[in-house]
CSV table of C-alpha atoms and ligand atoms in Angstrom, one decimal:
chain,number,residue,atom,x,y,z
A,793,UNK,CA,65.1,-108.6,-44.6
A,794,UNK,CA,64.6,-110.6,-41.4
A,795,UNK,CA,63.2,-108.8,-38.4
A,796,UNK,CA,61.9,-109.7,-35.0
A,797,UNK,CA,58.9,-107.7,-33.7
A,798,UNK,CA,57.8,-107.8,-30.1
A,799,UNK,CA,54.1,-107.8,-30.0
A,800,UNK,CA,52.3,-106.6,-26.9
A,801,UNK,CA,48.5,-106.7,-27.4
A,802,UNK,CA,47.6,-105.5,-23.9
A,803,UNK,CA,44.0,-104.8,-22.9
A,804,UNK,CA,40.6,-103.8,-24.3
A,805,UNK,CA,40.6,-103.5,-28.1
A,806,UNK,CA,44.4,-103.8,-28.1
A,807,UNK,CA,44.4,-107.6,-28.9
A,808,UNK,CA,41.8,-107.1,-31.7
A,809,UNK,CA,43.8,-104.4,-33.5
A,810,UNK,CA,47.1,-106.0,-32.9
A,811,UNK,CA,46.0,-109.3,-34.3
A,812,UNK,CA,44.9,-107.5,-37.5
A,813,UNK,CA,48.2,-105.7,-37.7
A,814,UNK,CA,50.3,-108.8,-37.5
A,815,UNK,CA,48.2,-110.2,-40.3
A,816,UNK,CA,48.9,-107.0,-42.3
A,817,UNK,CA,52.6,-107.2,-41.6
A,818,UNK,CA,52.7,-110.8,-42.7
A,819,UNK,CA,51.0,-109.9,-45.9
A,820,UNK,CA,53.6,-107.2,-46.5
A,821,UNK,CA,56.4,-109.7,-45.7
A,822,UNK,CA,55.0,-112.2,-48.2
A,823,UNK,CA,54.6,-109.6,-50.9
A,824,UNK,CA,58.0,-108.0,-50.5
A,825,UNK,CA,60.1,-111.0,-49.6
A,826,UNK,CA,60.8,-110.3,-45.9
A,827,UNK,CA,60.7,-112.6,-42.9
A,828,UNK,CA,59.1,-111.1,-39.8
A,829,UNK,CA,59.1,-113.1,-36.5
A,830,UNK,CA,56.5,-112.0,-34.0
A,831,UNK,CA,57.1,-112.7,-30.3
A,832,UNK,CA,54.2,-112.0,-27.9
A,833,UNK,CA,54.4,-110.6,-24.4
A,834,UNK,CA,52.2,-109.5,-21.6
A,835,UNK,CA,51.7,-105.8,-20.7
A,836,UNK,CA,49.1,-103.7,-18.7
A,837,UNK,CA,46.1,-105.1,-17.0
A,838,UNK,CA,46.3,-108.6,-18.4
A,839,UNK,CA,49.9,-108.7,-17.1
A,840,UNK,CA,48.8,-107.6,-13.6
A,841,UNK,CA,46.2,-110.5,-13.7
A,842,UNK,CA,48.6,-113.1,-14.9
A,843,UNK,CA,51.9,-112.1,-13.4
A,844,UNK,CA,51.0,-109.5,-10.8
A,845,UNK,CA,53.1,-106.9,-12.6
A,846,UNK,CA,52.1,-104.6,-15.5
A,847,UNK,CA,55.6,-104.9,-17.0
A,848,UNK,CA,56.9,-108.4,-16.3
A,849,UNK,CA,60.7,-108.9,-16.7
A,850,UNK,CA,60.0,-111.5,-19.4
A,851,UNK,CA,58.2,-108.9,-21.5
A,852,UNK,CA,61.2,-106.5,-21.2
A,853,UNK,CA,63.5,-109.4,-22.3
A,854,UNK,CA,61.3,-110.1,-25.4
A,855,UNK,CA,61.5,-106.4,-26.3
A,856,UNK,CA,65.2,-106.2,-25.8
A,857,UNK,CA,65.8,-109.0,-28.3
A,858,UNK,CA,63.5,-107.5,-30.9
A,859,UNK,CA,64.1,-104.9,-33.6
A,860,UNK,CA,60.9,-103.0,-32.7
A,861,UNK,CA,57.9,-103.2,-30.4
A,862,UNK,CA,54.2,-103.2,-31.6
A,863,UNK,CA,51.8,-102.4,-28.8
A,864,UNK,CA,48.0,-102.3,-28.6
A,865,UNK,CA,46.7,-100.5,-25.6
A,866,UNK,CA,46.7,-100.8,-21.8
A,867,UNK,CA,44.1,-100.2,-19.1
A,868,UNK,CA,40.4,-100.6,-18.4
A,869,UNK,CA,37.8,-100.3,-15.7
A,870,UNK,CA,38.8,-103.6,-14.1
A,871,UNK,CA,42.1,-102.0,-13.0
A,872,UNK,CA,41.1,-98.4,-12.5
A,873,UNK,CA,40.4,-98.5,-8.7
A,874,UNK,CA,42.2,-95.3,-7.5
A,875,UNK,CA,43.3,-97.1,-4.4
A,876,UNK,CA,45.1,-99.9,-6.3
A,877,UNK,CA,48.8,-99.9,-5.8
A,878,UNK,CA,49.6,-100.6,-9.4
A,879,UNK,CA,48.0,-99.4,-12.6
A,880,UNK,CA,48.2,-101.0,-16.1
A,881,UNK,CA,49.5,-97.7,-17.4
A,882,UNK,CA,52.7,-98.2,-15.4
A,883,UNK,CA,53.6,-101.0,-17.8
A,884,UNK,CA,53.6,-98.6,-20.8
A,885,UNK,CA,55.4,-95.8,-18.9
A,886,UNK,CA,57.9,-98.4,-17.7
A,887,UNK,CA,58.7,-99.5,-21.3
A,888,UNK,CA,59.1,-95.9,-22.5
A,889,UNK,CA,61.5,-95.2,-19.7
A,890,UNK,CA,63.4,-98.5,-19.8
A,891,UNK,CA,64.2,-98.0,-23.5
A,892,UNK,CA,64.6,-94.2,-23.3
A,893,UNK,CA,62.0,-93.6,-26.0
A,894,UNK,CA,62.2,-89.8,-25.7
A,895,UNK,CA,60.7,-88.7,-29.0
A,896,UNK,CA,57.0,-89.5,-29.5
A,897,UNK,CA,55.9,-88.8,-33.1
A,898,UNK,CA,52.2,-88.4,-33.6
A,899,UNK,CA,51.2,-87.4,-37.1
A,900,UNK,CA,47.7,-86.0,-37.6
A,901,UNK,CA,46.2,-85.4,-41.0
A,902,UNK,CA,42.8,-85.0,-42.4
A,903,UNK,CA,41.4,-87.5,-44.9
A,904,UNK,CA,39.4,-85.9,-47.8
A,905,UNK,CA,37.0,-88.9,-47.5
A,906,UNK,CA,36.2,-88.0,-43.9
A,907,UNK,CA,36.2,-84.3,-43.9
A,908,UNK,CA,32.4,-84.1,-44.1
A,909,UNK,CA,32.0,-86.3,-41.1
A,910,UNK,CA,34.3,-84.2,-38.9
A,911,UNK,CA,32.8,-82.0,-36.3
A,912,UNK,CA,34.7,-78.9,-37.6
A,913,UNK,CA,33.7,-77.0,-40.8
A,914,UNK,CA,35.2,-78.6,-43.9
A,915,UNK,CA,37.0,-75.4,-45.0
A,916,UNK,CA,39.0,-75.3,-41.7
A,917,UNK,CA,40.2,-78.8,-42.3
A,918,UNK,CA,41.7,-78.4,-45.8
A,919,UNK,CA,45.2,-79.8,-46.0
A,920,UNK,CA,45.7,-80.3,-42.2
A,921,UNK,CA,49.0,-82.2,-41.8
A,922,UNK,CA,50.6,-81.8,-38.4
A,923,UNK,CA,53.4,-83.8,-36.8
A,924,UNK,CA,53.4,-83.7,-33.0
A,925,UNK,CA,56.7,-84.3,-31.4
A,926,UNK,CA,56.0,-85.1,-27.7
A,927,UNK,CA,58.8,-85.5,-25.1
A,928,UNK,CA,58.0,-88.9,-23.6
A,929,UNK,CA,60.4,-89.9,-20.8
A,930,UNK,CA,60.5,-86.8,-18.5
A,931,UNK,CA,58.4,-83.9,-17.3
A,932,UNK,CA,55.6,-84.3,-14.9
A,933,UNK,CA,55.1,-88.0,-15.9
A,934,UNK,CA,58.4,-88.9,-14.4
A,935,UNK,CA,59.1,-86.3,-11.7
A,936,UNK,CA,59.1,-86.8,-7.9
A,937,UNK,CA,55.7,-87.9,-6.8
A,938,UNK,CA,53.8,-89.1,-3.8
A,939,UNK,CA,51.8,-92.1,-4.8
A,940,UNK,CA,49.9,-92.9,-1.7
A,941,UNK,CA,50.4,-90.7,1.4
A,942,UNK,CA,48.2,-89.9,4.3
A,943,UNK,CA,45.3,-89.8,1.8
A,944,UNK,CA,44.9,-86.0,2.1
A,945,UNK,CA,47.7,-84.7,0.0
A,946,UNK,CA,49.6,-85.9,-3.1
A,947,UNK,CA,52.0,-84.3,-5.5
A,948,UNK,CA,53.6,-84.7,-8.9
A,949,UNK,CA,56.6,-82.6,-10.0
A,950,UNK,CA,57.4,-81.2,-13.4
A,951,UNK,CA,61.2,-81.2,-14.0
A,952,UNK,CA,63.1,-80.7,-17.2
A,953,UNK,CA,66.8,-80.8,-17.8
A,954,UNK,CA,68.2,-78.6,-20.6
A,955,UNK,CA,69.7,-81.6,-22.3
A,956,UNK,CA,66.3,-83.4,-22.3
A,957,UNK,CA,64.6,-80.4,-24.0
A,958,UNK,CA,67.5,-80.1,-26.5
A,959,UNK,CA,67.4,-83.7,-27.4
A,960,UNK,CA,63.7,-83.8,-28.3
A,961,UNK,CA,63.9,-80.3,-29.9
A,962,UNK,CA,66.5,-81.5,-32.3
A,963,UNK,CA,64.2,-84.3,-33.4
A,964,UNK,CA,61.4,-81.7,-34.0
A,965,UNK,CA,63.6,-79.3,-35.9
A,966,UNK,CA,65.0,-82.0,-38.1
A,967,UNK,CA,61.5,-83.2,-38.8
A,968,UNK,CA,60.5,-79.7,-39.7
A,969,UNK,CA,63.4,-79.4,-42.1
A,970,UNK,CA,62.1,-82.4,-44.0
A,971,UNK,CA,58.6,-81.0,-44.1
A,972,UNK,CA,57.3,-77.4,-44.4
A,973,UNK,CA,60.0,-75.9,-42.2
A,974,UNK,CA,57.7,-74.5,-39.5
A,975,UNK,CA,58.0,-75.4,-35.8
A,976,UNK,CA,55.6,-74.4,-33.1
A,977,UNK,CA,56.8,-75.0,-29.5
A,978,UNK,CA,54.2,-75.3,-26.8
A,979,UNK,CA,54.9,-74.4,-23.2
A,980,UNK,CA,53.5,-72.5,-20.2
A,981,UNK,CA,56.5,-70.1,-19.9
A,982,UNK,CA,54.3,-67.4,-18.4
A,983,UNK,CA,53.8,-69.4,-15.2
A,984,UNK,CA,56.1,-72.5,-14.9
A,985,UNK,CA,59.9,-72.3,-14.3
A,986,UNK,CA,60.4,-75.7,-16.0
A,987,UNK,CA,58.6,-74.2,-19.1
A,988,UNK,CA,60.8,-71.1,-19.1
A,989,UNK,CA,63.8,-73.5,-19.3
A,990,UNK,CA,61.9,-75.3,-22.1
A,991,UNK,CA,61.5,-72.1,-24.1
A,992,UNK,CA,65.1,-71.0,-23.6
A,993,UNK,CA,66.4,-74.4,-24.7
A,994,UNK,CA,64.3,-74.5,-27.8
A,995,UNK,CA,65.4,-71.0,-28.8
A,996,UNK,CA,69.0,-72.0,-28.4
A,997,UNK,CA,68.6,-75.2,-30.4
A,998,UNK,CA,67.0,-73.1,-33.2
A,999,UNK,CA,70.4,-71.5,-33.9
A,1000,UNK,CA,71.4,-74.7,-35.7
A,1001,UNK,CA,68.2,-74.7,-37.9
A,1002,UNK,CA,67.9,-71.1,-39.2
A,1003,UNK,CA,65.9,-72.3,-42.2
A,1004,UNK,CA,63.1,-73.3,-39.8
A,1005,UNK,CA,60.5,-70.7,-38.7
A,1006,UNK,CA,59.9,-70.9,-34.9
A,1007,UNK,CA,56.7,-69.9,-33.2
A,1008,UNK,CA,56.0,-70.3,-29.4
A,1009,UNK,CA,52.5,-70.8,-28.1
A,1010,UNK,CA,51.3,-71.1,-24.5
A,1011,UNK,CA,49.5,-74.3,-24.1
A,1012,UNK,CA,46.1,-72.7,-23.3
A,1013,UNK,CA,46.3,-70.6,-26.5
A,1014,UNK,CA,47.5,-73.7,-28.4
A,1015,UNK,CA,44.3,-75.6,-27.7
A,1016,UNK,CA,42.4,-72.8,-29.4
A,1017,UNK,CA,44.7,-72.2,-32.3
A,1018,UNK,CA,44.6,-76.0,-33.1
A,1019,UNK,CA,40.9,-75.7,-33.8
A,1020,UNK,CA,40.8,-72.3,-35.4
A,1021,UNK,CA,43.8,-72.6,-37.7
A,1022,UNK,CA,44.8,-76.2,-37.8
A,1023,UNK,CA,46.3,-76.1,-41.3
A,1024,UNK,CA,48.8,-73.4,-40.4
A,1025,UNK,CA,50.8,-75.9,-38.3
A,1026,UNK,CA,53.6,-78.1,-39.5
A,1027,UNK,CA,55.5,-79.6,-36.5
A,1028,UNK,CA,54.3,-79.0,-33.0
A,1029,UNK,CA,56.8,-79.7,-30.2
A,1030,UNK,CA,55.5,-80.2,-26.6
A,1031,UNK,CA,56.4,-81.6,-23.3
A,1032,UNK,CA,55.1,-84.9,-22.0
A,1033,UNK,CA,51.8,-83.9,-20.5
A,1034,UNK,CA,50.9,-81.0,-22.9
A,1035,UNK,CA,51.7,-83.3,-25.9
A,1036,UNK,CA,49.4,-86.0,-24.5
A,1037,UNK,CA,46.5,-83.6,-24.2
A,1038,UNK,CA,47.0,-81.7,-27.5
A,1039,UNK,CA,47.4,-84.9,-29.5
A,1040,UNK,CA,44.0,-86.2,-28.3
A,1041,UNK,CA,42.5,-82.8,-29.1
A,1042,UNK,CA,44.0,-83.0,-32.6
A,1043,UNK,CA,42.4,-86.4,-33.2
A,1044,UNK,CA,39.2,-84.5,-33.8
A,1045,UNK,CA,40.8,-83.0,-36.9
A,1046,UNK,CA,41.5,-86.5,-38.3
A,1047,UNK,CA,37.9,-87.6,-37.8
A,1048,UNK,CA,38.4,-90.0,-34.9
A,1049,UNK,CA,40.9,-90.9,-32.2
A,1050,UNK,CA,41.0,-94.4,-33.9
A,1051,UNK,CA,42.9,-92.9,-36.8
A,1052,UNK,CA,46.0,-91.8,-35.1
A,1053,UNK,CA,49.3,-93.7,-35.0
A,1054,UNK,CA,52.4,-93.0,-33.0
A,1055,UNK,CA,56.1,-93.9,-32.9
A,1056,UNK,CA,58.2,-93.6,-29.7
A,1057,UNK,CA,61.8,-93.5,-30.7
A,1058,UNK,CA,65.2,-93.2,-29.2
A,1059,UNK,CA,68.3,-91.9,-31.1
A,1060,UNK,CA,69.2,-95.3,-32.8
A,1061,UNK,CA,65.7,-95.7,-34.3
A,1062,UNK,CA,64.7,-98.5,-32.1
A,1063,UNK,CA,61.1,-97.8,-31.3
A,1064,UNK,CA,57.7,-98.7,-29.9
A,1065,UNK,CA,54.7,-98.3,-32.1
A,1066,UNK,CA,51.2,-97.9,-30.8
A,1067,UNK,CA,47.9,-96.3,-31.8
A,1068,UNK,CA,47.1,-93.1,-29.9
A,1069,UNK,CA,43.7,-94.4,-28.9
A,1070,UNK,CA,43.5,-96.4,-25.6
A,1071,UNK,CA,41.9,-99.7,-24.7
A,1072,UNK,CA,38.3,-98.4,-25.4
A,1073,UNK,CA,36.8,-100.9,-23.0
A,1074,UNK,CA,33.3,-99.8,-24.0
A,1075,UNK,CA,33.6,-101.3,-27.5
A,1076,UNK,CA,36.1,-104.2,-26.7
A,1077,UNK,CA,35.3,-107.6,-28.1
A,1078,UNK,CA,32.5,-106.2,-30.4
A,1079,UNK,CA,34.4,-106.0,-33.7
A,1080,UNK,CA,33.9,-102.2,-33.7
A,1081,UNK,CA,37.4,-101.0,-33.3
A,1082,UNK,CA,39.0,-98.9,-36.0
A,1083,UNK,CA,42.2,-100.6,-36.9
A,1084,UNK,CA,43.6,-97.6,-38.8
A,1085,UNK,CA,45.6,-96.1,-35.9
A,1086,UNK,CA,47.2,-99.5,-35.3
A,1087,UNK,CA,47.9,-100.1,-39.1
A,1088,UNK,CA,49.5,-96.6,-39.5
A,1089,UNK,CA,51.6,-97.4,-36.4
A,1090,UNK,CA,52.8,-100.6,-38.1
A,1091,UNK,CA,53.6,-98.5,-41.2
A,1092,UNK,CA,55.7,-96.2,-39.0
A,1093,UNK,CA,57.5,-99.3,-37.6
A,1094,UNK,CA,58.5,-100.3,-41.1
A,1095,UNK,CA,59.6,-96.8,-41.9
A,1096,UNK,CA,61.5,-95.8,-38.8
A,1097,UNK,CA,62.9,-99.0,-37.3
A,1098,UNK,CA,63.3,-101.2,-40.4
A,1099,UNK,CA,63.9,-98.5,-43.0
A,1100,UNK,CA,61.3,-100.1,-45.3
A,1101,UNK,CA,59.8,-96.9,-46.8
A,1102,UNK,CA,58.1,-98.5,-49.8
A,1103,UNK,CA,56.4,-101.1,-47.6
A,1104,UNK,CA,55.2,-98.3,-45.2
A,1105,UNK,CA,53.9,-96.4,-48.1
A,1106,UNK,CA,52.0,-99.5,-49.4
A,1107,UNK,CA,50.1,-99.7,-46.1
A,1108,UNK,CA,49.2,-96.0,-46.1
A,1109,UNK,CA,48.0,-96.2,-49.8
A,1110,UNK,CA,46.0,-99.4,-49.0
A,1111,UNK,CA,44.2,-97.5,-46.1
A,1112,UNK,CA,43.5,-94.6,-48.4
A,1113,UNK,CA,42.1,-97.0,-51.0
A,1114,UNK,CA,39.8,-98.7,-48.5
A,1115,UNK,CA,38.5,-95.3,-47.3
A,1116,UNK,CA,38.0,-94.1,-50.9
A,1117,UNK,CA,36.0,-97.3,-51.6
A,1118,UNK,CA,33.6,-96.1,-48.9
A,1119,UNK,CA,34.5,-98.5,-46.1
A,1120,UNK,CA,33.9,-97.1,-42.6
A,1121,UNK,CA,34.2,-98.5,-39.1
A,1122,UNK,CA,31.5,-97.2,-36.8
A,1123,UNK,CA,33.6,-94.3,-35.4
A,1124,UNK,CA,34.1,-92.7,-38.8
A,1125,UNK,CA,30.7,-93.5,-40.4
A,1126,UNK,CA,28.3,-90.6,-40.9
A,1127,UNK,CA,25.0,-90.8,-39.2
A,1128,UNK,CA,22.9,-93.3,-41.0
A,1129,UNK,CA,25.8,-94.6,-43.0
A,1130,UNK,CA,26.5,-98.4,-43.0
A,1131,UNK,CA,29.7,-99.4,-41.1
A,1132,UNK,CA,31.9,-102.4,-41.4
A,1133,UNK,CA,33.6,-104.5,-38.6
A,1134,UNK,CA,37.3,-104.4,-37.6
A,1135,UNK,CA,37.8,-107.7,-39.5
A,1136,UNK,CA,36.0,-106.4,-42.7
A,1137,UNK,CA,38.0,-103.2,-42.7
A,1138,UNK,CA,41.3,-105.0,-42.1
A,1139,UNK,CA,40.5,-107.5,-44.9
A,1140,UNK,CA,39.8,-104.7,-47.3
A,1141,UNK,CA,43.1,-103.0,-46.5
A,1142,UNK,CA,45.1,-106.2,-46.9
A,1143,UNK,CA,43.4,-106.9,-50.2
A,1144,UNK,CA,44.3,-103.4,-51.4
A,1145,UNK,CA,48.0,-103.9,-50.7
M,1480,LIG,C1,49.0,-91.9,-24.5
M,1480,LIG,C2,48.3,-92.4,-23.3
M,1480,LIG,C3,49.2,-92.7,-22.1
M,1480,LIG,C4,49.9,-91.4,-21.8
M,1480,LIG,C5,48.6,-93.4,-20.9
M,1480,LIG,C6,47.9,-94.7,-21.3
M,1480,LIG,C7,49.7,-93.7,-19.9
M,1480,LIG,O1,47.3,-91.5,-22.9
M,1480,LIG,O2,49.9,-92.6,-24.9
M,1480,LIG,O3,48.8,-90.8,-24.9
M,1480,LIG,O4,49.3,-90.6,-21.0
M,1480,LIG,O5,51.0,-91.2,-22.2
M,1481,LIG,MG1,47.1,-89.9,-24.3
């Protein structure tokens, strides 16, 4: 097949892992007889530097013409002055909003090869396989806010419409039906009105999915249950901010934040694919970045936006093979264990395809 992929490297380690993932996708294209065209655009801090705008109109235009978007990371200390009028993160939030990418899928699983290295006891990590479904274009991230006021007060507002909750809940229930048929919805219904609406809407949606077992957890309890019984979860549904926080916490289960991919989708399967990790400015430019989160994001792009399931599976198996062969980037190496660079790890995955 022919496909056009918008490629937005962004900041920090973004360009390093994105460059490796276009190499990986080109290798897939060669092997399976596809033609992928990559069109690069600016986003985040680098776009502020070069265009004065974290999401230039030309970038949006590139994405509009593409079949899917591959994004590295945005942000860094250079642009993190709290008095600055524009942040790199606005570029990413703007893209999510512009394209209405309401369903953010973040799978988290443990790798047998990494279980010993994880900070949690190995027995707790047996068979952890969780899919986070995070609402991505509403909630407190997009409510009324005061950006810069008199300097002494500021506010953000958490608002949800019933239809927004139902839309993302439907994605989560359908995903659960294709998995182990368990859904845990996370909220703060004991305190927040918006979260009481969330819970009522989820309960109502469930009527159409009576084969799925539904559990509700308050977000504070969820943080604890995630570490004490991680393998009891199947799909976890959460609002924008709670999903952001819980998915970072869950990265500990996978061994490193560098391992986690994500897909941000709208109903027609157009999507943006990015690793969950950020720009990691502390290790940028040193060849230390773990490309797995980015590679698994590329696999999700093939699976969800291009319906190339076998090709997606080939990437996932090649990553498993590289890990089984003992290759480790620094973030997943045990103390004293030798580690390989981003390039070396990527080359190993490509040769395992
Ligand atoms: C994420 C990130 C973003 C978010 C930032 C960079 C705006 O943390 O994708 O999880 O908060 O959504
Ligand atoms: Mg985050």
